[in-house]
């Protein structure tokens, strides 16, 4: 049975991560296979199109492999992995948005530019566009609020795990999430739009 077919519990994943941090290449490969479905699920929560989510997941796995030393072992490895995957999905979204946004409303022939091809810029048509744009806006003015807010309200992580992950006191995390919600709420599109 391959690594992707076997179900791993949180303790097994933490053990693989510790071994991978210590330089065990086989453990790293097994770890990446074990967490891939979860990382993909996280990316799909931000990017509604499979190909975009797959790209973000690949980026997340590469970042995890390169930066596994960044997991401080204070909390579950999967909590740390969650944050890496969220950041990879947001980076993929920004890249796709920048590729799809024309800087000049006229092409070189003097005519209007065609609409972006949804097969290559699918995230622009995604249902999470208002959330991602709200987080982009919030990040410019209050970057410390974005990660806790996403981890709590999009991915449902408990406050105590978020506090361990970001290395902040529990009360601070709760306050940041409350403040982030208050600032993000007016940026989100309502159903009546």
Short mmCIF file of C-alpha atoms in Angstrom, two decimals:
data_model
loop_
_atom_site.label_atom_id
_atom_site.label_comp_id
_atom_site.label_asym_id
_atom_site.label_seq_id
_atom_site.Cartn_x
_atom_site.Cartn_y
_atom_site.Cartn_z
CA UNK A 1 0.00 0.00 0.00
CA UNK A 2 1.43 3.40 -1.03
CA UNK A 3 1.77 6.43 1.23
CA UNK A 4 -1.20 8.15 -0.39
CA UNK A 5 -3.49 5.14 0.15
CA UNK A 6 -2.72 4.64 3.84
CA UNK A 7 -4.58 6.71 6.40
CA UNK A 8 -2.32 8.45 8.90
CA UNK A 9 -3.36 9.79 12.26
CA UNK A 10 -1.99 13.04 13.68
CA UNK A 11 0.63 11.28 15.84
CA UNK A 12 1.97 9.35 12.85
CA UNK A 13 2.19 12.52 10.78
CA UNK A 14 3.99 14.34 13.61
CA UNK A 15 6.45 11.42 13.86
CA UNK A 16 7.12 11.49 10.11
CA UNK A 17 7.64 15.26 10.28
CA UNK A 18 10.14 14.97 13.14
CA UNK A 19 12.06 12.31 11.22
CA UNK A 20 11.98 14.45 8.07
CA UNK A 21 13.29 17.45 10.02
CA UNK A 22 16.17 15.27 11.19
CA UNK A 23 17.11 14.62 7.54
CA UNK A 24 15.34 11.32 6.82
CA UNK A 25 14.53 11.61 3.07
CA UNK A 26 12.28 8.53 3.06
CA UNK A 27 10.25 10.00 5.93
CA UNK A 28 9.94 13.29 4.02
CA UNK A 29 8.63 11.51 0.92
CA UNK A 30 6.17 9.50 3.00
CA UNK A 31 5.08 12.65 4.85
CA UNK A 32 4.41 14.54 1.63
CA UNK A 33 2.31 11.66 0.33
CA UNK A 34 0.42 11.45 3.61
CA UNK A 35 -0.45 15.17 3.77
CA UNK A 36 -1.11 15.78 0.07
CA UNK A 37 -4.88 15.06 0.25
CA UNK A 38 -5.27 17.43 3.19
CA UNK A 39 -3.18 20.15 1.53
CA UNK A 40 -5.25 19.81 -1.64
CA UNK A 41 -8.46 20.11 0.37
CA UNK A 42 -7.17 23.32 1.96
CA UNK A 43 -6.27 24.75 -1.46
CA UNK A 44 -9.68 23.79 -2.86
CA UNK A 45 -11.26 25.77 -0.03
CA UNK A 46 -9.68 28.92 -1.46
CA UNK A 47 -9.48 28.15 -5.19
CA UNK A 48 -12.67 26.71 -6.67
CA UNK A 49 -11.15 25.21 -9.81
CA UNK A 50 -9.29 21.91 -9.56
CA UNK A 51 -6.34 22.87 -11.77
CA UNK A 52 -5.72 26.05 -9.73
CA UNK A 53 -5.99 24.13 -6.47
CA UNK A 54 -3.60 21.45 -7.80
CA UNK A 55 -1.03 24.14 -8.66
CA UNK A 56 -1.34 25.66 -5.21
CA UNK A 57 -1.07 22.23 -3.58
CA UNK A 58 2.14 21.47 -5.47
CA UNK A 59 3.56 24.81 -4.35
CA UNK A 60 2.53 24.05 -0.76
CA UNK A 61 4.22 20.63 -0.81
CA UNK A 62 7.39 22.14 -2.25
CA UNK A 63 7.38 24.84 0.44
CA UNK A 64 6.82 22.23 3.14
CA UNK A 65 9.72 20.14 1.88
CA UNK A 66 12.03 23.15 1.70
CA UNK A 67 10.97 24.78 4.97
CA UNK A 68 10.16 21.81 7.19
CA UNK A 69 12.62 23.21 9.71
CA UNK A 70 10.13 26.06 10.26
CA UNK A 71 7.75 23.72 12.08
CA UNK A 72 8.57 24.43 15.72
CA UNK A 73 6.93 21.25 17.07
CA UNK A 74 4.83 23.33 19.49
CA UNK A 75 1.60 22.15 17.88
CA UNK A 76 0.50 19.56 15.38
CA UNK A 77 2.39 19.41 12.11
CA UNK A 78 -0.93 19.47 10.28
CA UNK A 79 -1.73 22.87 11.79
CA UNK A 80 1.55 24.26 10.45
CA UNK A 81 0.91 22.54 7.10
CA UNK A 82 -2.53 24.17 7.00
CA UNK A 83 -1.01 27.64 7.19
CA UNK A 84 1.55 26.82 4.48
CA UNK A 85 -1.23 25.53 2.20
CA UNK A 86 -3.41 28.61 2.83
CA UNK A 87 -0.49 30.89 1.97
CA UNK A 88 0.27 28.87 -1.19
CA UNK A 89 -3.36 29.10 -2.30
CA UNK A 90 -3.38 32.85 -1.71
CA UNK A 91 -0.10 33.22 -3.63
CA UNK A 92 -1.54 31.24 -6.53
CA UNK A 93 -4.65 33.41 -6.46
CA UNK A 94 -2.54 36.61 -6.60
CA UNK A 95 -0.48 35.24 -9.49
CA UNK A 96 -3.58 34.27 -11.48
CA UNK A 97 -5.26 37.59 -10.74
CA UNK A 98 -2.19 39.53 -11.91
CA UNK A 99 -1.98 37.45 -15.10
CA UNK A 100 -5.66 38.04 -15.85
CA UNK A 101 -5.77 41.78 -15.18
CA UNK A 102 -4.83 43.80 -18.24
CA UNK A 103 -2.75 46.89 -17.58
CA UNK A 104 -3.75 48.51 -20.87
CA UNK A 105 -7.40 48.45 -21.97
CA UNK A 106 -6.33 48.45 -25.64
CA UNK A 107 -4.28 45.77 -27.36
CA UNK A 108 -1.48 46.61 -29.82
CA UNK A 109 -3.94 46.78 -32.75
CA UNK A 110 -5.92 49.49 -30.98
CA UNK A 111 -8.99 47.36 -30.25
CA UNK A 112 -10.36 46.33 -26.89
CA UNK A 113 -8.72 43.40 -25.16
CA UNK A 114 -10.59 40.13 -25.12
CA UNK A 115 -11.89 38.82 -21.80
CA UNK A 116 -9.45 36.50 -20.01
CA UNK A 117 -9.77 32.86 -20.98
CA UNK A 118 -11.55 31.11 -18.06
CA UNK A 119 -9.51 27.96 -18.67
CA UNK A 120 -6.30 29.80 -17.79
CA UNK A 121 -7.64 32.38 -15.34
CA UNK A 122 -10.39 30.38 -13.70
CA UNK A 123 -9.88 31.76 -10.23
CA UNK A 124 -11.14 35.15 -11.41
CA UNK A 125 -14.58 33.63 -11.97
CA UNK A 126 -14.47 31.74 -8.69
CA UNK A 127 -17.02 32.04 -5.97
CA UNK A 128 -14.41 32.99 -3.38
CA UNK A 129 -13.27 36.13 -5.19
CA UNK A 130 -14.85 38.50 -2.66
CA UNK A 131 -13.21 36.68 0.25
CA UNK A 132 -9.77 36.69 -1.37
CA UNK A 133 -10.04 40.34 -2.33
CA UNK A 134 -11.19 41.20 1.18
CA UNK A 135 -8.16 39.39 2.60
CA UNK A 136 -5.88 41.24 0.14
CA UNK A 137 -7.32 44.56 1.29
CA UNK A 138 -7.10 43.61 4.94
CA UNK A 139 -3.52 42.41 4.53
CA UNK A 140 -2.37 45.79 3.20
CA UNK A 141 -3.53 47.61 6.32
CA UNK A 142 -3.53 44.88 9.00
CA UNK A 143 -1.33 41.96 7.90
CA UNK A 144 -1.28 40.38 11.36
CA UNK A 145 -5.05 39.76 11.21
CA UNK A 146 -5.27 37.77 7.96
CA UNK A 147 -3.72 34.44 8.90
CA UNK A 148 -5.62 33.97 12.18
CA UNK A 149 -8.87 35.04 10.50
CA UNK A 150 -8.46 32.59 7.60
CA UNK A 151 -7.41 29.74 9.87
CA UNK A 152 -10.46 30.25 12.09
CA UNK A 153 -13.26 31.31 9.77
CA UNK A 154 -12.35 29.47 6.57
CA UNK A 155 -10.71 26.35 7.94
CA UNK A 156 -12.31 26.13 11.36
CA UNK A 157 -9.15 25.59 13.39
CA UNK A 158 -9.62 26.00 17.14
CA UNK A 159 -8.35 29.20 18.71
CA UNK A 160 -5.72 27.39 20.80
CA UNK A 161 -4.20 25.70 17.73
CA UNK A 162 -4.06 29.02 15.92
CA UNK A 163 -2.35 30.60 18.92
CA UNK A 164 0.29 27.85 18.96
CA UNK A 165 0.76 28.06 15.21
CA UNK A 166 1.33 31.80 15.07
CA UNK A 167 3.12 31.97 18.42
CA UNK A 168 0.78 34.46 20.06
CA UNK A 169 -1.24 34.40 23.30
CA UNK A 170 -4.75 32.98 23.04
CA UNK A 171 -6.37 36.28 24.04
CA UNK A 172 -4.44 38.12 21.34
CA UNK A 173 -5.58 35.63 18.71
CA UNK A 174 -9.22 35.97 19.76
CA UNK A 175 -8.94 39.75 19.64
CA UNK A 176 -7.25 39.68 16.22
CA UNK A 177 -9.94 37.39 14.80
CA UNK A 178 -12.74 39.56 16.22
CA UNK A 179 -11.11 42.74 14.84
CA UNK A 180 -10.42 41.06 11.48
CA UNK A 181 -14.06 39.97 11.17
CA UNK A 182 -15.24 43.50 11.89
CA UNK A 183 -12.94 44.94 9.21
CA UNK A 184 -13.61 42.21 6.63
CA UNK A 185 -17.41 42.16 6.91
CA UNK A 186 -18.03 45.35 4.87
CA UNK A 187 -15.61 44.12 2.17
CA UNK A 188 -17.57 40.94 1.48
CA UNK A 189 -20.32 40.88 -1.09
CA UNK A 190 -23.74 39.99 0.25
CA UNK A 191 -26.20 37.61 -1.36
CA UNK A 192 -28.34 40.56 -2.42
CA UNK A 193 -25.70 41.86 -4.87
#
